[in-house]
Amino acid sequence: MAKVFIPGSFDPLHNGHVDIVDQALDLFGEVVFGVLVNFAKPSGLFTPDERIELAVDTFADRTGVTVGAFEGLAIDVAATVGADFMVKGLRSAADYDIEQQMAHMNRSSSGIRTVFVPCNPAYSFVSSRFIREIASHGGDISHLVPAPVSTALTDKFSGG
Ligand code: PNS
């Protein structure tokens, strides 16, 4: 049993992220799901508070998952929450290229190790950017995101 920290921007959270949380829960037992935001530079579709609310709703039935919003370096948050490892999901070799550099940088700075978890192939093509783009044009993304996110996207783009 270990505690792992999963950082990301999650704007918005999608089923690929949920799969990684579920895999990490299964592998390690305790997950801190962290929305990492630069509060000095607000941007994105959902506000930090909205992203947190959507994650809390999505993971409400999972024992062992806590959700929080954090600022600053992922390594500092990982230390603050007492994480043994960071976990990152990988969809592709392109993800690996970026993530392995971050993992080495983070380990060299703080000693924390990053564990890569391959995503469920069913979600290998899903990205928050495409979810935002398709939803903004009224496209159906309900099969790719948790129900609370689907509702929030509909509300957001119908002026609700
Ligand atoms: O969901 P994303 O946008 O791919 O998440 C990227 C994130 C937030 C995990 C990454 O940018 C990050 O760790 N940001 C915090 C700042 C930090 O620690 N930077 C140093 C990285 S080596």
PDB file of C-alpha atoms and ligand atoms in Angstrom:
ATOM      1  CA  MET A   1       0.000   0.000   0.000  1.00  0.00           C
ATOM      2  CA  ALA A   2       1.336   3.409  -0.975  1.00  0.00           C
ATOM      3  CA  LYS A   3       0.048   6.932  -1.375  1.00  0.00           C
ATOM      4  CA  VAL A   4       0.408   8.435  -4.850  1.00  0.00           C
ATOM      5  CA  PHE A   5      -0.081  11.935  -6.174  1.00  0.00           C
ATOM      6  CA  ILE A   6      -1.653  12.416  -9.607  1.00  0.00           C
ATOM      7  CA  PRO A   7      -1.156  15.991 -10.801  1.00  0.00           C
ATOM      8  CA  GLY A   8      -2.693  17.590 -13.857  1.00  0.00           C
ATOM      9  CA  SER A   9      -4.710  20.466 -15.182  1.00  0.00           C
ATOM     10  CA  PHE A  10      -7.829  18.365 -15.814  1.00  0.00           C
ATOM     11  CA  ASP A  11      -9.637  20.976 -17.893  1.00  0.00           C
ATOM     12  CA  PRO A  12     -11.774  19.016 -18.096  1.00  0.00           C
ATOM     13  CA  LEU A  13     -11.409  15.651 -16.431  1.00  0.00           C
ATOM     14  CA  HIS A  14     -12.154  12.829 -18.892  1.00  0.00           C
ATOM     15  CA  ASN A  15     -12.558   9.056 -18.823  1.00  0.00           C
ATOM     16  CA  GLY A  16      -8.852   8.518 -19.548  1.00  0.00           C
ATOM     17  CA  HIS A  17      -8.008  10.350 -16.319  1.00  0.00           C
ATOM     18  CA  VAL A  18     -10.623   8.368 -14.410  1.00  0.00           C
ATOM     19  CA  ASP A  19      -9.098   5.119 -15.708  1.00  0.00           C
ATOM     20  CA  ILE A  20      -5.645   6.164 -14.460  1.00  0.00           C
ATOM     21  CA  VAL A  21      -7.061   7.023 -11.024  1.00  0.00           C
ATOM     22  CA  ASP A  22      -8.793   3.638 -10.873  1.00  0.00           C
ATOM     23  CA  GLN A  23      -5.626   1.818 -11.921  1.00  0.00           C
ATOM     24  CA  ALA A  24      -3.560   3.748  -9.359  1.00  0.00           C
ATOM     25  CA  LEU A  25      -6.127   2.974  -6.664  1.00  0.00           C
ATOM     26  CA  ASP A  26      -5.915  -0.706  -7.546  1.00  0.00           C
ATOM     27  CA  LEU A  27      -2.097  -0.720  -7.644  1.00  0.00           C
ATOM     28  CA  PHE A  28      -1.303   1.530  -4.674  1.00  0.00           C
ATOM     29  CA  GLY A  29      -4.413   1.916  -2.509  1.00  0.00           C
ATOM     30  CA  GLU A  30      -4.407   5.678  -1.914  1.00  0.00           C
ATOM     31  CA  VAL A  31      -4.603   8.490  -4.457  1.00  0.00           C
ATOM     32  CA  VAL A  32      -4.358  12.250  -4.103  1.00  0.00           C
ATOM     33  CA  PHE A  33      -5.860  13.739  -7.248  1.00  0.00           C
ATOM     34  CA  GLY A  34      -4.426  17.230  -7.625  1.00  0.00           C
ATOM     35  CA  VAL A  35      -5.691  19.983  -9.853  1.00  0.00           C
ATOM     36  CA  LEU A  36      -2.528  22.037 -10.353  1.00  0.00           C
ATOM     37  CA  VAL A  37      -3.334  25.597 -11.258  1.00  0.00           C
ATOM     38  CA  ASN A  38      -1.442  28.826 -11.535  1.00  0.00           C
ATOM     39  CA  PHE A  39      -3.889  31.055  -9.691  1.00  0.00           C
ATOM     40  CA  ALA A  40      -1.940  34.158 -10.735  1.00  0.00           C
ATOM     41  CA  LYS A  41      -2.745  33.423 -14.355  1.00  0.00           C
ATOM     42  CA  PRO A  42      -6.313  32.215 -14.653  1.00  0.00           C
ATOM     43  CA  SER A  43      -7.073  30.546 -17.952  1.00  0.00           C
ATOM     44  CA  GLY A  44      -8.868  27.566 -19.308  1.00  0.00           C
ATOM     45  CA  LEU A  45     -12.439  26.501 -19.740  1.00  0.00           C
ATOM     46  CA  PHE A  46     -13.352  25.583 -16.171  1.00  0.00           C
ATOM     47  CA  THR A  47     -12.246  27.523 -13.109  1.00  0.00           C
ATOM     48  CA  PRO A  48     -10.138  25.711 -10.518  1.00  0.00           C
ATOM     49  CA  ASP A  49     -13.175  25.524  -8.232  1.00  0.00           C
ATOM     50  CA  GLU A  50     -15.282  24.009 -11.011  1.00  0.00           C
ATOM     51  CA  ARG A  51     -12.574  21.431 -11.825  1.00  0.00           C
ATOM     52  CA  ILE A  52     -12.401  20.455  -8.171  1.00  0.00           C
ATOM     53  CA  GLU A  53     -16.172  20.183  -7.890  1.00  0.00           C
ATOM     54  CA  LEU A  54     -16.306  17.960 -10.985  1.00  0.00           C
ATOM     55  CA  ALA A  55     -13.533  15.724  -9.634  1.00  0.00           C
ATOM     56  CA  VAL A  56     -15.178  15.491  -6.204  1.00  0.00           C
ATOM     57  CA  ASP A  57     -18.485  14.487  -7.834  1.00  0.00           C
ATOM     58  CA  THR A  58     -16.765  11.989 -10.133  1.00  0.00           C
ATOM     59  CA  PHE A  59     -14.751  10.251  -7.399  1.00  0.00           C
ATOM     60  CA  ALA A  60     -17.403  10.499  -4.666  1.00  0.00           C
ATOM     61  CA  ASP A  61     -17.917   6.724  -4.618  1.00  0.00           C
ATOM     62  CA  ARG A  62     -14.191   5.827  -4.519  1.00  0.00           C
ATOM     63  CA  THR A  63     -12.714   5.096  -1.109  1.00  0.00           C
ATOM     64  CA  GLY A  64      -9.055   6.120  -1.078  1.00  0.00           C
ATOM     65  CA  VAL A  65      -9.261   9.090  -3.439  1.00  0.00           C
ATOM     66  CA  THR A  66      -8.911  12.645  -2.156  1.00  0.00           C
ATOM     67  CA  VAL A  67      -9.187  15.684  -4.392  1.00  0.00           C
ATOM     68  CA  GLY A  68      -7.456  19.011  -3.956  1.00  0.00           C
ATOM     69  CA  ALA A  69      -6.400  22.161  -5.782  1.00  0.00           C
ATOM     70  CA  PHE A  70      -2.761  23.112  -5.541  1.00  0.00           C
ATOM     71  CA  GLU A  71      -0.419  25.811  -6.720  1.00  0.00           C
ATOM     72  CA  GLY A  72       3.284  25.634  -7.444  1.00  0.00           C
ATOM     73  CA  LEU A  73       5.605  22.749  -8.122  1.00  0.00           C
ATOM     74  CA  ALA A  74       4.274  19.200  -8.277  1.00  0.00           C
ATOM     75  CA  ILE A  75       7.232  17.978  -6.196  1.00  0.00           C
ATOM     76  CA  ASP A  76       6.344  20.384  -3.393  1.00  0.00           C
ATOM     77  CA  VAL A  77       2.723  19.278  -3.416  1.00  0.00           C
ATOM     78  CA  ALA A  78       3.797  15.631  -3.443  1.00  0.00           C
ATOM     79  CA  ALA A  79       5.932  16.276  -0.348  1.00  0.00           C
ATOM     80  CA  THR A  80       3.175  18.262   1.386  1.00  0.00           C
ATOM     81  CA  VAL A  81       0.580  15.520   0.919  1.00  0.00           C
ATOM     82  CA  GLY A  82       3.098  12.820   1.877  1.00  0.00           C
ATOM     83  CA  ALA A  83       3.025  10.978  -1.440  1.00  0.00           C
ATOM     84  CA  ASP A  84       5.364   8.027  -1.961  1.00  0.00           C
ATOM     85  CA  PHE A  85       5.233   8.366  -5.754  1.00  0.00           C
ATOM     86  CA  MET A  86       3.726  10.467  -8.472  1.00  0.00           C
ATOM     87  CA  VAL A  87       1.638   8.670 -11.077  1.00  0.00           C
ATOM     88  CA  LYS A  88       1.228   9.753 -14.691  1.00  0.00           C
ATOM     89  CA  GLY A  89      -0.878   8.081 -17.353  1.00  0.00           C
ATOM     90  CA  LEU A  90       0.654   7.421 -20.761  1.00  0.00           C
ATOM     91  CA  ARG A  91      -1.344   7.319 -23.983  1.00  0.00           C
ATOM     92  CA  SER A  92       1.514   7.203 -26.450  1.00  0.00           C
ATOM     93  CA  ALA A  93       5.226   7.545 -27.106  1.00  0.00           C
ATOM     94  CA  ALA A  94       4.644  11.283 -27.443  1.00  0.00           C
ATOM     95  CA  ASP A  95       3.343  11.375 -23.855  1.00  0.00           C
ATOM     96  CA  TYR A  96       6.349   9.340 -22.752  1.00  0.00           C
ATOM     97  CA  ASP A  97       8.801  11.797 -24.302  1.00  0.00           C
ATOM     98  CA  ILE A  98       7.337  14.665 -22.297  1.00  0.00           C
ATOM     99  CA  GLU A  99       6.665  12.746 -19.116  1.00  0.00           C
ATOM    100  CA  GLN A 100      10.018  11.038 -18.807  1.00  0.00           C
ATOM    101  CA  GLN A 101      11.771  14.415 -18.954  1.00  0.00           C
ATOM    102  CA  MET A 102       9.470  15.750 -16.215  1.00  0.00           C
ATOM    103  CA  ALA A 103       9.978  12.567 -14.180  1.00  0.00           C
ATOM    104  CA  HIS A 104      13.769  12.885 -14.362  1.00  0.00           C
ATOM    105  CA  MET A 105      13.609  16.584 -13.543  1.00  0.00           C
ATOM    106  CA  ASN A 106      11.341  15.957 -10.578  1.00  0.00           C
ATOM    107  CA  ARG A 107      13.446  13.075  -9.282  1.00  0.00           C
ATOM    108  CA  SER A 108      16.664  15.052  -9.613  1.00  0.00           C
ATOM    109  CA  SER A 109      15.095  17.962  -7.721  1.00  0.00           C
ATOM    110  CA  SER A 110      13.409  16.131  -4.883  1.00  0.00           C
ATOM    111  CA  GLY A 111      14.055  12.410  -5.092  1.00  0.00           C
ATOM    112  CA  ILE A 112      10.414  11.548  -5.749  1.00  0.00           C
ATOM    113  CA  ARG A 113       9.887   8.899  -8.386  1.00  0.00           C
ATOM    114  CA  THR A 114       7.170   8.883 -11.033  1.00  0.00           C
ATOM    115  CA  VAL A 115       5.366   5.693 -11.952  1.00  0.00           C
ATOM    116  CA  PHE A 116       3.954   5.542 -15.481  1.00  0.00           C
ATOM    117  CA  VAL A 117       0.681   3.746 -15.982  1.00  0.00           C
ATOM    118  CA  PRO A 118      -0.384   2.851 -19.533  1.00  0.00           C
ATOM    119  CA  CYS A 119      -3.896   4.060 -20.230  1.00  0.00           C
ATOM    120  CA  ASN A 120      -6.747   1.818 -21.207  1.00  0.00           C
ATOM    121  CA  PRO A 121      -6.456   1.626 -25.024  1.00  0.00           C
ATOM    122  CA  ALA A 122     -10.124   2.574 -25.232  1.00  0.00           C
ATOM    123  CA  TYR A 123      -9.093   6.088 -24.155  1.00  0.00           C
ATOM    124  CA  SER A 124      -5.774   6.383 -25.952  1.00  0.00           C
ATOM    125  CA  PHE A 125      -7.093   9.090 -28.296  1.00  0.00           C
ATOM    126  CA  VAL A 126      -8.892  11.191 -25.683  1.00  0.00           C
ATOM    127  CA  SER A 127      -7.524  14.584 -24.706  1.00  0.00           C
ATOM    128  CA  SER A 128      -8.961  17.505 -22.750  1.00  0.00           C
ATOM    129  CA  ARG A 129      -8.185  19.800 -25.678  1.00  0.00           C
ATOM    130  CA  PHE A 130     -10.316  17.816 -28.113  1.00  0.00           C
ATOM    131  CA  ILE A 131     -13.077  17.443 -25.531  1.00  0.00           C
ATOM    132  CA  ARG A 132     -13.190  21.239 -25.149  1.00  0.00           C
ATOM    133  CA  GLU A 133     -13.122  21.813 -28.897  1.00  0.00           C
ATOM    134  CA  ILE A 134     -15.839  19.305 -29.789  1.00  0.00           C
ATOM    135  CA  ALA A 135     -18.090  20.354 -26.903  1.00  0.00           C
ATOM    136  CA  SER A 136     -17.719  24.030 -27.825  1.00  0.00           C
ATOM    137  CA  HIS A 137     -19.226  23.244 -31.231  1.00  0.00           C
ATOM    138  CA  GLY A 138     -22.094  21.267 -29.745  1.00  0.00           C
ATOM    139  CA  GLY A 139     -20.581  17.838 -30.496  1.00  0.00           C
ATOM    140  CA  ASP A 140     -21.384  14.829 -28.346  1.00  0.00           C
ATOM    141  CA  ILE A 141     -18.558  13.897 -25.960  1.00  0.00           C
ATOM    142  CA  SER A 142     -20.779  12.260 -23.329  1.00  0.00           C
ATOM    143  CA  HIS A 143     -19.191   8.831 -23.970  1.00  0.00           C
ATOM    144  CA  LEU A 144     -15.722  10.220 -23.188  1.00  0.00           C
ATOM    145  CA  VAL A 145     -16.254  12.070 -19.909  1.00  0.00           C
ATOM    146  CA  PRO A 146     -17.836  11.354 -16.513  1.00  0.00           C
ATOM    147  CA  ALA A 147     -21.513  12.334 -16.244  1.00  0.00           C
ATOM    148  CA  PRO A 148     -20.898  15.468 -14.104  1.00  0.00           C
ATOM    149  CA  VAL A 149     -18.412  16.752 -16.700  1.00  0.00           C
ATOM    150  CA  SER A 150     -20.811  16.065 -19.570  1.00  0.00           C
ATOM    151  CA  THR A 151     -23.528  18.066 -17.809  1.00  0.00           C
ATOM    152  CA  ALA A 152     -21.119  20.894 -16.987  1.00  0.00           C
ATOM    153  CA  LEU A 153     -19.941  21.104 -20.602  1.00  0.00           C
ATOM    154  CA  THR A 154     -23.512  21.255 -21.865  1.00  0.00           C
ATOM    155  CA  ASP A 155     -24.289  24.002 -19.350  1.00  0.00           C
ATOM    156  CA  LYS A 156     -21.115  25.903 -20.206  1.00  0.00           C
ATOM    157  CA  PHE A 157     -21.779  25.979 -23.920  1.00  0.00           C
ATOM    158  CA  SER A 158     -25.503  26.577 -23.730  1.00  0.00           C
ATOM    159  CA  GLY A 159     -24.892  29.660 -21.629  1.00  0.00           C
ATOM    160  CA  GLY A 160     -26.012  27.949 -18.402  1.00  0.00           C
TER     161      GLY A 160
HETATM  162  O1  PNS B   1      -2.694  17.854 -17.364  1.00  0.00           O
HETATM  163  P1  PNS B   1      -1.388  18.473 -17.745  1.00  0.00           P
HETATM  164  O2  PNS B   1      -1.592  19.874 -18.259  1.00  0.00           O
HETATM  165  O3  PNS B   1      -0.602  17.610 -18.694  1.00  0.00           O
HETATM  166  O4  PNS B   1      -0.536  18.571 -16.394  1.00  0.00           O
HETATM  167  C1  PNS B   1       0.784  19.073 -16.390  1.00  0.00           C
HETATM  168  C2  PNS B   1       1.251  19.239 -14.955  1.00  0.00           C
HETATM  169  C3  PNS B   1       0.290  20.170 -14.204  1.00  0.00           C
HETATM  170  C4  PNS B   1       1.283  17.909 -14.264  1.00  0.00           C
HETATM  171  C5  PNS B   1       2.678  19.833 -15.007  1.00  0.00           C
HETATM  172  O5  PNS B   1       2.693  20.974 -15.817  1.00  0.00           O
HETATM  173  C6  PNS B   1       3.191  20.181 -13.629  1.00  0.00           C
HETATM  174  O6  PNS B   1       3.641  19.314 -12.914  1.00  0.00           O
HETATM  175  N1  PNS B   1       3.045  21.479 -13.270  1.00  0.00           N
HETATM  176  C7  PNS B   1       3.413  21.987 -11.976  1.00  0.00           C
HETATM  177  C8  PNS B   1       4.669  22.835 -12.049  1.00  0.00           C
HETATM  178  C9  PNS B   1       5.902  21.928 -11.990  1.00  0.00           C
HETATM  179  O7  PNS B   1       6.059  21.135 -11.097  1.00  0.00           O
HETATM  180  N2  PNS B   1       6.758  22.100 -13.010  1.00  0.00           N
HETATM  181  C10 PNS B   1       7.979  21.372 -13.137  1.00  0.00           C
HETATM  182  C11 PNS B   1       7.804  20.164 -14.053  1.00  0.00           C
HETATM  183  S1  PNS B   1       9.332  19.284 -14.246  1.00  0.00           S
END
